[in-house]
mmCIF file of C-alpha atoms in Angstrom:
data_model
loop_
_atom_site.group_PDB
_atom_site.id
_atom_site.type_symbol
_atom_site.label_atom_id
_atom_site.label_comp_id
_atom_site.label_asym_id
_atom_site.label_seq_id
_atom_site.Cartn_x
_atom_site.Cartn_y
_atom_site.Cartn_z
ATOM 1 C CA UNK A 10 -137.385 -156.375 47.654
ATOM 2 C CA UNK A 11 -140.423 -156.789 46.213
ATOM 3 C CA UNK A 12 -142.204 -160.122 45.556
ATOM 4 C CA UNK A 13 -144.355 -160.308 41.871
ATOM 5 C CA UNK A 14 -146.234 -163.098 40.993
ATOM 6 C CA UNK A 15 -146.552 -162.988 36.864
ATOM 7 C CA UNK A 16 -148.541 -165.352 35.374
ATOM 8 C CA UNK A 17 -147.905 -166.500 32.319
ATOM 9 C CA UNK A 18 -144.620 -165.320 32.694
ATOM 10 C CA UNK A 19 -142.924 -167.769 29.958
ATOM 11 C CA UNK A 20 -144.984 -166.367 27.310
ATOM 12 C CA UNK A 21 -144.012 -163.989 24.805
ATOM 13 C CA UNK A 22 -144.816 -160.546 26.838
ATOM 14 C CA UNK A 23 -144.644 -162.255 30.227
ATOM 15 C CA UNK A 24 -140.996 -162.643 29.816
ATOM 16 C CA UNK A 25 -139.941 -159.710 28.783
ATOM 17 C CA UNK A 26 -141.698 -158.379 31.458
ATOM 18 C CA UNK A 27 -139.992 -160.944 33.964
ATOM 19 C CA UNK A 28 -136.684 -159.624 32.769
ATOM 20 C CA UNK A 29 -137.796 -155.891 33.245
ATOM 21 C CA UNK A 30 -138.797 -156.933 36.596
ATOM 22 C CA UNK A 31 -135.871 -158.438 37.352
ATOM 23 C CA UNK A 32 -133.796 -155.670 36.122
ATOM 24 C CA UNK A 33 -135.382 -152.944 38.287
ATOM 25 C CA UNK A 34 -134.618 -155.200 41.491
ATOM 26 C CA UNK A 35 -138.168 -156.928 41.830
ATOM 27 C CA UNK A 36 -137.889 -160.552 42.714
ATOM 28 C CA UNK A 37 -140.113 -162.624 40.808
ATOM 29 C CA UNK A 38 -142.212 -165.537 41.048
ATOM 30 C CA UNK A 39 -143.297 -167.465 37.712
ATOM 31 C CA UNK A 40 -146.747 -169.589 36.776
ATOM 32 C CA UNK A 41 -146.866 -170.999 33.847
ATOM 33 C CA UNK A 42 -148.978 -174.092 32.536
ATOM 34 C CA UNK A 43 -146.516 -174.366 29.290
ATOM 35 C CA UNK A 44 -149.238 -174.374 26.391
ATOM 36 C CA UNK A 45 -148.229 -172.518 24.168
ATOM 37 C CA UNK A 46 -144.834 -171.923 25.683
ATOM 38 C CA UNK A 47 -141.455 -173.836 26.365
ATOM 39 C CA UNK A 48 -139.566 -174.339 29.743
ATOM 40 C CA UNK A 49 -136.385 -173.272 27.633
ATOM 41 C CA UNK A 50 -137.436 -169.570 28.234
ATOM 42 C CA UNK A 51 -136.545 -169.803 32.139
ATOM 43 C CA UNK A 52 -133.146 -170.338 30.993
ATOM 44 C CA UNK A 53 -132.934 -167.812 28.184
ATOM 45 C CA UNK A 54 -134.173 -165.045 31.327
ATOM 46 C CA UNK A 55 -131.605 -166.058 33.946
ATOM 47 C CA UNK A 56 -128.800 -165.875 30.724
ATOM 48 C CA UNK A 57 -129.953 -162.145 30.468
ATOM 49 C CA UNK A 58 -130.282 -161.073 34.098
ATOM 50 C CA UNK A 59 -128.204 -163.778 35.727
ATOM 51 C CA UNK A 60 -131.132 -164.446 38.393
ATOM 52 C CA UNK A 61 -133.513 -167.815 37.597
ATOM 53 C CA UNK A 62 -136.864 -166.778 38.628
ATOM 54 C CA UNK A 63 -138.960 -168.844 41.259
ATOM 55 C CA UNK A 64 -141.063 -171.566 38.677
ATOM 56 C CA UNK A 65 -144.063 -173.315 39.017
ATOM 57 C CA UNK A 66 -145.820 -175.004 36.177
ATOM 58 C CA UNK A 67 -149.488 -175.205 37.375
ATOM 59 C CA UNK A 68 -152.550 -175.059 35.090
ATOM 60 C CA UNK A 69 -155.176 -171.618 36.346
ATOM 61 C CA UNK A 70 -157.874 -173.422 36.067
ATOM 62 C CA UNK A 71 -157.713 -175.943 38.777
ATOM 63 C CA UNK A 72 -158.951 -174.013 41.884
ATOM 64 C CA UNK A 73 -157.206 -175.814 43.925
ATOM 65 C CA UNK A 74 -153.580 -175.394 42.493
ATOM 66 C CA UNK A 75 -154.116 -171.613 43.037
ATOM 67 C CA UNK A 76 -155.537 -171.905 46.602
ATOM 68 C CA UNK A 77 -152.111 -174.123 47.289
ATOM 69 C CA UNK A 78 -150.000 -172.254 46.157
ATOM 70 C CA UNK A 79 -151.059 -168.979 47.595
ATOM 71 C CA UNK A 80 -151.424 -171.574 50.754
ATOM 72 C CA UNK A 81 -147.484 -171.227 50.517
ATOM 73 C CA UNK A 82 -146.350 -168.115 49.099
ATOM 74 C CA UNK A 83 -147.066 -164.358 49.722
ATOM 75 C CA UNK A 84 -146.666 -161.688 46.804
ATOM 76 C CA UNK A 85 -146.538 -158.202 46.796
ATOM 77 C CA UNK A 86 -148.577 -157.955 43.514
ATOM 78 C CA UNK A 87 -149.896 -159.696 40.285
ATOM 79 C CA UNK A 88 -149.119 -159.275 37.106
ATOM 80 C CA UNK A 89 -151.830 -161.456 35.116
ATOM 81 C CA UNK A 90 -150.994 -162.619 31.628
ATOM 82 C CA UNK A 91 -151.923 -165.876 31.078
ATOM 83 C CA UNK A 92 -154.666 -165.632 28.461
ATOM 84 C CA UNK A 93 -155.535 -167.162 25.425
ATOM 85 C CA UNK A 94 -155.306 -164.723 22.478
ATOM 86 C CA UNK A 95 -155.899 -165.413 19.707
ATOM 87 C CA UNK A 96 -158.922 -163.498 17.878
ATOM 88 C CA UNK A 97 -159.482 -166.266 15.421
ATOM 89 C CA UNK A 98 -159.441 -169.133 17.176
ATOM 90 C CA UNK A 99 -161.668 -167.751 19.867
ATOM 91 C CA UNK A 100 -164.339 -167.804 17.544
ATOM 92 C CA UNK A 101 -164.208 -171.502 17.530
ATOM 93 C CA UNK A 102 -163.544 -171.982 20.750
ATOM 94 C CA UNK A 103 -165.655 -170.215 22.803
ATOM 95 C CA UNK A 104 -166.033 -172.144 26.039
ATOM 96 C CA UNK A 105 -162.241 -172.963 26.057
ATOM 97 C CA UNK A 106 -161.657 -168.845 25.989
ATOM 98 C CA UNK A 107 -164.464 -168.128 28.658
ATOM 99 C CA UNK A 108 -163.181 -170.773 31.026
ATOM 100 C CA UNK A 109 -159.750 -169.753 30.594
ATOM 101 C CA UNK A 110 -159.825 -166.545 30.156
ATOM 102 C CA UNK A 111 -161.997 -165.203 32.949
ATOM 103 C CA UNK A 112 -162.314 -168.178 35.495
ATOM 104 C CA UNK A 113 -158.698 -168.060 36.100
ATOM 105 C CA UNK A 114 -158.893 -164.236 36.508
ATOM 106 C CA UNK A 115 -161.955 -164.877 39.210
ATOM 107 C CA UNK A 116 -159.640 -167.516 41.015
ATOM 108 C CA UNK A 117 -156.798 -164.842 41.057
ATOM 109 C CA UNK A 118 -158.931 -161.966 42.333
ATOM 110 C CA UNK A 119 -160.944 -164.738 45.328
ATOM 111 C CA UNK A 120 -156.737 -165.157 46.437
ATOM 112 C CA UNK A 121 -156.547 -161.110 46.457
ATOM 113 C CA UNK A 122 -159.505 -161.083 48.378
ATOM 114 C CA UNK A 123 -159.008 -163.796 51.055
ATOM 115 C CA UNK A 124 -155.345 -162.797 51.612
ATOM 116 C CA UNK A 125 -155.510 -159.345 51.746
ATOM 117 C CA UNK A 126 -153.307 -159.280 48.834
ATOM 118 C CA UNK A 127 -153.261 -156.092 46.955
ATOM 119 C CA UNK A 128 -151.595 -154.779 43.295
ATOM 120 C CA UNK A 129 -153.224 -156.719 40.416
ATOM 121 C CA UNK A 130 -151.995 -155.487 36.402
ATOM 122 C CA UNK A 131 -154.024 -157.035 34.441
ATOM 123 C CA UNK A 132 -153.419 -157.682 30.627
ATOM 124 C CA UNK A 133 -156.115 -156.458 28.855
ATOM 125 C CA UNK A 134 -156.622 -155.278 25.150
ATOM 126 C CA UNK A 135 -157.186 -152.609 22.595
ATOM 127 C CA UNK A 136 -159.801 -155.031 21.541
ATOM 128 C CA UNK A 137 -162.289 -153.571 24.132
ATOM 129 C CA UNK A 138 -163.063 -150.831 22.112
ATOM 130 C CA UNK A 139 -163.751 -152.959 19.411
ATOM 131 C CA UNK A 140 -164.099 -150.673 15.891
ATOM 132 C CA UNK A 141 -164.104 -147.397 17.657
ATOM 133 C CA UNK A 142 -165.458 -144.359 15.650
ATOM 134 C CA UNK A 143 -162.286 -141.690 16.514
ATOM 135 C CA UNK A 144 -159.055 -142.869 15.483
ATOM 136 C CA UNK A 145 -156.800 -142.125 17.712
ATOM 137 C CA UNK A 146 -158.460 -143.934 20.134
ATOM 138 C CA UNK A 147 -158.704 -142.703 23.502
ATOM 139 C CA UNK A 148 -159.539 -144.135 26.974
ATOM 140 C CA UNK A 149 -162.624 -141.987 26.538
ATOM 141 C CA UNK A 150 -163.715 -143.976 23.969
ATOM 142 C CA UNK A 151 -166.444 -146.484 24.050
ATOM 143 C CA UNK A 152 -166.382 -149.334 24.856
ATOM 144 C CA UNK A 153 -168.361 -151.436 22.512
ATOM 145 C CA UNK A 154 -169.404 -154.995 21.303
ATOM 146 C CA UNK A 155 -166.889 -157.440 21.358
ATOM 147 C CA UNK A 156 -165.769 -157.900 17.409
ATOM 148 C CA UNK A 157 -164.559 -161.394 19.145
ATOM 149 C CA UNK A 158 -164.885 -163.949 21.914
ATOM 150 C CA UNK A 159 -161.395 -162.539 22.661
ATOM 151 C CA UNK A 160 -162.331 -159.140 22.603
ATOM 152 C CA UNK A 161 -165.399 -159.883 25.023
ATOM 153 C CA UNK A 162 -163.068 -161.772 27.227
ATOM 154 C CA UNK A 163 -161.456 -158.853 27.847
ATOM 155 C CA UNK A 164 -164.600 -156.762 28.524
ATOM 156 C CA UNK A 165 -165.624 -158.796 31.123
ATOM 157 C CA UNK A 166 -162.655 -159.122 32.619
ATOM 158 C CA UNK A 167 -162.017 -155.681 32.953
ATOM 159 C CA UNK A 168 -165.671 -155.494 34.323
ATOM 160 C CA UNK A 169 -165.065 -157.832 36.812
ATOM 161 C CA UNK A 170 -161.722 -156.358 38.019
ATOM 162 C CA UNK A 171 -163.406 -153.064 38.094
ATOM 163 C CA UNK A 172 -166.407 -154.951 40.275
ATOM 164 C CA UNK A 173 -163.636 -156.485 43.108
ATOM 165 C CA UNK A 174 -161.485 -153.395 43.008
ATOM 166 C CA UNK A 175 -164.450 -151.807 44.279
ATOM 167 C CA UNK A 176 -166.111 -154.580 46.501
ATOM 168 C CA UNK A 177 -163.111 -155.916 47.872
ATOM 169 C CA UNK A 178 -160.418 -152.103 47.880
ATOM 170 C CA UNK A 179 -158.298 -153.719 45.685
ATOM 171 C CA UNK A 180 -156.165 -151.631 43.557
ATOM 172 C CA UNK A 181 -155.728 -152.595 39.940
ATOM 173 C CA UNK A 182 -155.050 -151.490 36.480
ATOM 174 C CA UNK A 183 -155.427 -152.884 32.998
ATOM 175 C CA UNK A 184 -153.525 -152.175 30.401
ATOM 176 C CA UNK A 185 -155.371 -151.873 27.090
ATOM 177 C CA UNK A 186 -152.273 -153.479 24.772
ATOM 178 C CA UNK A 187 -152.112 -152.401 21.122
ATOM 179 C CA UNK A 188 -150.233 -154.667 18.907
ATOM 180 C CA UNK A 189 -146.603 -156.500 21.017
ATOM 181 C CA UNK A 190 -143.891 -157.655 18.439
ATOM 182 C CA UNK A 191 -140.280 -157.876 18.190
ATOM 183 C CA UNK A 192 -137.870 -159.674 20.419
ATOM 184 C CA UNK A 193 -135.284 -158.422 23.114
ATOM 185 C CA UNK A 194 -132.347 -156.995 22.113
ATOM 186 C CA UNK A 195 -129.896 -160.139 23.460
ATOM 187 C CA UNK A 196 -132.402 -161.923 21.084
ATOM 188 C CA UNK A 197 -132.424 -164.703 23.678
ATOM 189 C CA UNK A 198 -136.159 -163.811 24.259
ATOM 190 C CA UNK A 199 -138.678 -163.591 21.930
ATOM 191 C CA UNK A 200 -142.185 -164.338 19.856
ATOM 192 C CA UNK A 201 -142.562 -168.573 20.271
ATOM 193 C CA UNK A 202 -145.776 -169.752 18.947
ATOM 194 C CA UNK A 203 -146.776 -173.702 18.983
ATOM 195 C CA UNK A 204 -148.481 -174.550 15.688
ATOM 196 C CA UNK A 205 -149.525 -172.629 13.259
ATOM 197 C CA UNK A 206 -148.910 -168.684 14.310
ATOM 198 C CA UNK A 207 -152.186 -166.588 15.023
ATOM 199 C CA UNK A 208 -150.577 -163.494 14.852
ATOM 200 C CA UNK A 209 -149.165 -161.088 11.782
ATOM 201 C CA UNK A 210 -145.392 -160.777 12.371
ATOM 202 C CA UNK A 211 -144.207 -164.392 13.621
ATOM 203 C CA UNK A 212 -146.480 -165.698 10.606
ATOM 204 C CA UNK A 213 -144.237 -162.868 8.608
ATOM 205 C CA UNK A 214 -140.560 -164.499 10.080
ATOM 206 C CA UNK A 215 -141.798 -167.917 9.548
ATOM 207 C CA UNK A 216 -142.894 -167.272 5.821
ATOM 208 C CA UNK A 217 -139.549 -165.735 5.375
ATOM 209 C CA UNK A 218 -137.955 -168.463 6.978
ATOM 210 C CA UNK A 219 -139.446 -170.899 4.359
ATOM 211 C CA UNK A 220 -141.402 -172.596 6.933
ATOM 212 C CA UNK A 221 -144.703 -171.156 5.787
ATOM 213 C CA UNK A 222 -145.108 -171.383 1.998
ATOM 214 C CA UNK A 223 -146.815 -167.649 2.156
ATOM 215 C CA UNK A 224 -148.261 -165.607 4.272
ATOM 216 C CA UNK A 225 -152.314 -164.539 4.068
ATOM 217 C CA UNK A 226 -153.111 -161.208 4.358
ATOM 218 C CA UNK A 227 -156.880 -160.949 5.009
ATOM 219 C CA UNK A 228 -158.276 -158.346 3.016
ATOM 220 C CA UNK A 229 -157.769 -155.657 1.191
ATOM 221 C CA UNK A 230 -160.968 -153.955 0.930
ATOM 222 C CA UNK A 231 -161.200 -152.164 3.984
ATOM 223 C CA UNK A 232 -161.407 -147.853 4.234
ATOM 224 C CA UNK A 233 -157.893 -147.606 4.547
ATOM 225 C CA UNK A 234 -155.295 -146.092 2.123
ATOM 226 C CA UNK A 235 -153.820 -149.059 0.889
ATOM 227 C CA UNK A 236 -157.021 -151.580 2.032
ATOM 228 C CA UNK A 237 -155.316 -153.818 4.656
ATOM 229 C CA UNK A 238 -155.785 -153.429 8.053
ATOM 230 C CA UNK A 239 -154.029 -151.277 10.378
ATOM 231 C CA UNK A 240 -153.313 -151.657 13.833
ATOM 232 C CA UNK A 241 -150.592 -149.887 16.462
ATOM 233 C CA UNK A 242 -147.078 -152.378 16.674
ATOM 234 C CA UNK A 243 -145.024 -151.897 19.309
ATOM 235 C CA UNK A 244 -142.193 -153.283 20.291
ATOM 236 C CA UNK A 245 -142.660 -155.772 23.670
ATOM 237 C CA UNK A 246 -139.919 -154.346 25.572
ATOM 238 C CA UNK A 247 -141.529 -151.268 25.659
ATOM 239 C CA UNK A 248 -144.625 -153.181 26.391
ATOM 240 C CA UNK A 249 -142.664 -155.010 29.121
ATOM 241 C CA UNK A 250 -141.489 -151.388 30.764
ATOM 242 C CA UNK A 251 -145.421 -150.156 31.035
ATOM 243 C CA UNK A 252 -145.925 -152.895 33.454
ATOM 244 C CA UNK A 253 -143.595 -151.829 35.660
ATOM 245 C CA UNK A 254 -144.445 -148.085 35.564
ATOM 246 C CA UNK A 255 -147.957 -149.423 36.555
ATOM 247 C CA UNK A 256 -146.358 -151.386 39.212
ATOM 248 C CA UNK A 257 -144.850 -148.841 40.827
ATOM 249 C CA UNK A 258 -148.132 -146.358 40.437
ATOM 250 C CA UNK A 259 -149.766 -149.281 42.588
ATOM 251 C CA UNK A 260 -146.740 -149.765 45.091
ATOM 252 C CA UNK A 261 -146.358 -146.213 45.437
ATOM 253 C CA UNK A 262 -149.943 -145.215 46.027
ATOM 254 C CA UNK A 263 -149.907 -143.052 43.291
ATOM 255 C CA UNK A 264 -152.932 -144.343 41.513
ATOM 256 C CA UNK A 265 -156.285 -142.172 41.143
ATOM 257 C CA UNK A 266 -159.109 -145.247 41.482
ATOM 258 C CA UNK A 267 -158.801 -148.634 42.861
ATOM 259 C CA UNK A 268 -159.500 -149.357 38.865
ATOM 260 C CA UNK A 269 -157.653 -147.531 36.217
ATOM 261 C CA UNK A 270 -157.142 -148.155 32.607
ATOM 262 C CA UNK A 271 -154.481 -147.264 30.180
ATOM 263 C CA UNK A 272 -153.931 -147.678 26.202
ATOM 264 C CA UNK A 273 -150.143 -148.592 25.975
ATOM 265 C CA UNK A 274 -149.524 -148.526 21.816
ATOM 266 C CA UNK A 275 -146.914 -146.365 19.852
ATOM 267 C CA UNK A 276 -149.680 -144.008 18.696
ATOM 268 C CA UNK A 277 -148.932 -144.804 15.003
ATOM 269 C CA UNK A 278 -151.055 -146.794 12.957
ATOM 270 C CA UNK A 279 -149.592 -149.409 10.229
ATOM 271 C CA UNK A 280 -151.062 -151.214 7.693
ATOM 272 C CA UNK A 281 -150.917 -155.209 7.023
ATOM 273 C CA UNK A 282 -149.031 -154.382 3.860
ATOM 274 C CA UNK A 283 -146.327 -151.470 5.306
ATOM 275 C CA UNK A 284 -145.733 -153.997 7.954
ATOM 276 C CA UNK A 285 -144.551 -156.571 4.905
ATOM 277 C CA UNK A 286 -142.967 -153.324 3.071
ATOM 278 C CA UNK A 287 -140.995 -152.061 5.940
ATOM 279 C CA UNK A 288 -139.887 -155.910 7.306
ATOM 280 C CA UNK A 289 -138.965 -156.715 3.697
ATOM 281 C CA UNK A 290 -137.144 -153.259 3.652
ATOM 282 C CA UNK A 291 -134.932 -153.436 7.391
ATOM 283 C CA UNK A 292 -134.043 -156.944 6.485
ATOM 284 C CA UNK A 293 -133.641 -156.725 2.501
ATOM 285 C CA UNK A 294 -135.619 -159.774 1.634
ATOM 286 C CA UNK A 295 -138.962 -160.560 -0.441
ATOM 287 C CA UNK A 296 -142.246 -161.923 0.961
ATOM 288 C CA UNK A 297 -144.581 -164.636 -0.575
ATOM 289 C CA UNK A 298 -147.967 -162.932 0.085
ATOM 290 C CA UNK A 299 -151.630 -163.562 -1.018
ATOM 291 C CA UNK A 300 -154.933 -161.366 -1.002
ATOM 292 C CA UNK A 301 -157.056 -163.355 0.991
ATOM 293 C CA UNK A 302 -160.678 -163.133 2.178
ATOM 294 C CA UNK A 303 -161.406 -161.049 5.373
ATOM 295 C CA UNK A 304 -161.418 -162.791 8.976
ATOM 296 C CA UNK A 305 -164.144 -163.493 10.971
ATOM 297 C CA UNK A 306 -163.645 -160.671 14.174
ATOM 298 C CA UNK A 307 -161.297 -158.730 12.640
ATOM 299 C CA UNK A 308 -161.570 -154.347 12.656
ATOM 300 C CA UNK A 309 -160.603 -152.181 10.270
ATOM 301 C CA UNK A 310 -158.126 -150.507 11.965
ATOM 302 C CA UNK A 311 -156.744 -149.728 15.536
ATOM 303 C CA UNK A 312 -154.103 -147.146 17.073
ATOM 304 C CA UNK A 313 -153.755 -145.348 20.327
ATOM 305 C CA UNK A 314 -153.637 -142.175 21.695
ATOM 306 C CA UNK A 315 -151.542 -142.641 24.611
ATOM 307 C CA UNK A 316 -150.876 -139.126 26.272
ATOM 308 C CA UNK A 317 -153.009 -140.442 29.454
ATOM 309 C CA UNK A 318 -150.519 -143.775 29.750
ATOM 310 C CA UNK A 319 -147.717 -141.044 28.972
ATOM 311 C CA UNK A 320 -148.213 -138.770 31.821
ATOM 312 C CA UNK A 321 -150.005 -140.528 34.130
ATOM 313 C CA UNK A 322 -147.269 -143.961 34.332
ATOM 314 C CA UNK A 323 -144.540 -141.551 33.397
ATOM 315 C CA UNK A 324 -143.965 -144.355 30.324
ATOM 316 C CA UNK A 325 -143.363 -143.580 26.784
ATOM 317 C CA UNK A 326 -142.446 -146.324 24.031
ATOM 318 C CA UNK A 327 -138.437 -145.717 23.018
ATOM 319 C CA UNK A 328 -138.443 -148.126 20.164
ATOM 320 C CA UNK A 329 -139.047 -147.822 16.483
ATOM 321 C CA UNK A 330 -141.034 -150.305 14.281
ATOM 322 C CA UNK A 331 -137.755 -151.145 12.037
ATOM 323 C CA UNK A 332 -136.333 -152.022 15.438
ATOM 324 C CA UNK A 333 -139.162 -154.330 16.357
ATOM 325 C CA UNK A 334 -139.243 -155.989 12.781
ATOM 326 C CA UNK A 335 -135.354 -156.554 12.603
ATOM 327 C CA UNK A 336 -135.475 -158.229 15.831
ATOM 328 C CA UNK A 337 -138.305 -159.960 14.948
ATOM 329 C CA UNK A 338 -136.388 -161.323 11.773
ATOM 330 C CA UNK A 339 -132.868 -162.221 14.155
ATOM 331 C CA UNK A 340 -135.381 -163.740 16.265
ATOM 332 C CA UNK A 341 -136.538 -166.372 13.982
ATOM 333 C CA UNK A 342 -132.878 -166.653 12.315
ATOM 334 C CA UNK A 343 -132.276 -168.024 15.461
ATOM 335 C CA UNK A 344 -134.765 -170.569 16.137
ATOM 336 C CA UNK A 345 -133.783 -171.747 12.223
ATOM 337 C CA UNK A 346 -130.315 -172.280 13.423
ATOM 338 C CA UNK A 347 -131.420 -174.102 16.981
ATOM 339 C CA UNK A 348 -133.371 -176.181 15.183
ATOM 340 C CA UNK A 349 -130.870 -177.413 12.502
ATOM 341 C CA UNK A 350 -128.432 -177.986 15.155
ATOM 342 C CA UNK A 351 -130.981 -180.065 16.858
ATOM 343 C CA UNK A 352 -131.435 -182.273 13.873
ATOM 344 C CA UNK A 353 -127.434 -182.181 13.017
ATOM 345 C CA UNK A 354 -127.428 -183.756 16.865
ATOM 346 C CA UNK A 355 -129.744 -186.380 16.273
ATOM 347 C CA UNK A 356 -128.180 -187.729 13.098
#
């Protein structure tokens, strides 16, 4: 059995991928620093797969928390979520994203390196390509300057996993995500944000919830047919089930270059407002919505090609967008409910 360290594995795509790890017999090992997560989600994974994965809550960037605990565990491979990601707020925060962003990834890879440790995915980000000038976009295309701190985040940390792959014969992929939503089917997983949500559908659910008095759509001027912003949605289990194709390329020996690269979208492109239409639509309610201003970093619109990811991980996404959004929408019904119960509890 197989040993996989995922970081960030209590986040939103980390534990979906946990449980798809879990379910194709890997055992699993979790960091987490829990900041924009809850220790909750360890139990909602062992209620789907009946195994509790291996947990440590330790922080990335403190060097020497990563040289301990490699100090006392040996892994098979990486899988390397734990990011900040929000396009927005990285605009703001600069330093936090660079320091988080990339010196944890450098800390990860100097571990790889020292222990002869080998298998790094590496959750990367359709961002790279930032507005690219073919739509769909292919792993041919460009890569260009960063639209966002995010996005450049990303750049370089492809560039420097590309750099050690080489220097070092490590062997490593990134996965160039689209756009993750929805929620596992058991809906005892799903999209948890702390605060105020950065991205489109949980800001959707909570608006429709009544905990958000509406939802901003930022802009509607752009060259699309409809003037919102499109990007590629797909649903996170899917997501979740392209890491472990990957996984296996790199177990397996099957990869081409110690570096490799794959877009992993739906190949379908939807706009800000079908999003709204089709979410109001699967789960026959009404949005508040306003026409905002446009966002600082933001493209006009972003979807994949993905016949490379297709043939070359054997991987192809199963799930629809109604799927994602309905989930999505039980999802949230379901933190409403946990939370009322809470508050029933404390009275």
């Amino acid at each position: 059995m197989k040993k996989i360290l995922v970081t960030g594995g209590l986040g939103f795509i980390g534990a979906h991928t946990v449980v798809e790890l879990q379910n194709e017999g890997f055992e699993v090992v979790i960091i987490d620093n829990l900041s924009n997560t809850s220790i909750e989600v360890l139990t909602s994974i062992a209620d789907i797969t009946g195994i509790t994965p291996d947990f440590h809550q330790i922080d990335l960037r403190n060097k020497g928390d990563v040289q301990e605990f490699f100090s006392n565990n040996t892994v098979d491979g990486i899988i390397h979520f734990a990011a900040f990601k929000a396009v927005g707020e990285s605009m703001h925060k600069p330093l936090d994203y660079y320091e988080n962003n990339l010196g944890t990834l450098v800390y990860l890879l100097q571990e790889m390196r020292d222990r002869k440790l080998d298998n790094f995915i590496f959750s990367s980000s359709c961002t790279v390509y930032g507005q690219a000038d073919e739509l769909p976009i292919t792993e041919k295309a460009p890569v260009k300057t960063a639209e966002s701190i995010y996005g450049n985040t990303k750049q370089i940390g492809e560039e420097i996993l590309k750099d050690a792959s080489n220097a070092y014969n490590l062997n490593t992929i990134a996965l160039r995500y689209f756009n993750p939503i929805g929620a596992h089917d058991s809906i005892k997983i799903g999209e948890l944000p702390l605060g105020v949500p950065q991205n489109l559908i949980p800001f959707i659910t909570q608006t429709a919830a009544g905990i958000r008095k509406e939802l901003s759509v930022f802009g509607d001027d752009y060259d699309t047919p409809d003037g919102t912003a499109v990007r590629d949605y797909i649903h996170v289990v899917d997501l979740a089930k392209a890491h472990i194709a990957a996984l296996k390329r790199l177990i397996y020996k099957n990869n081409k270059a110690s570096f490799e690269f794959f877009n992993v979208g739906t190949g379908t492109g939807s706009s800000v407002l079908e999003i709204i239409n089709t979410f109001e639509k699967v789960n026959d309610l009404k949005l508040n919505y306003k026409i905002v201003a446009r966002r600082a970093g933001d493209i006009t619109a972003a979807y994949a090609d993905t016949t490379i990811a297709n043939k070359e991980l054997g991987w192809k996404t199963e799930k629809s967008l109604e799927e994602a959004l309905e989930s999505a929408w039980k999802w949230q019904q379901k933190q409403q409910l946990k939370q009322q119960q809470q508050q029933q509890q404390q009275q």
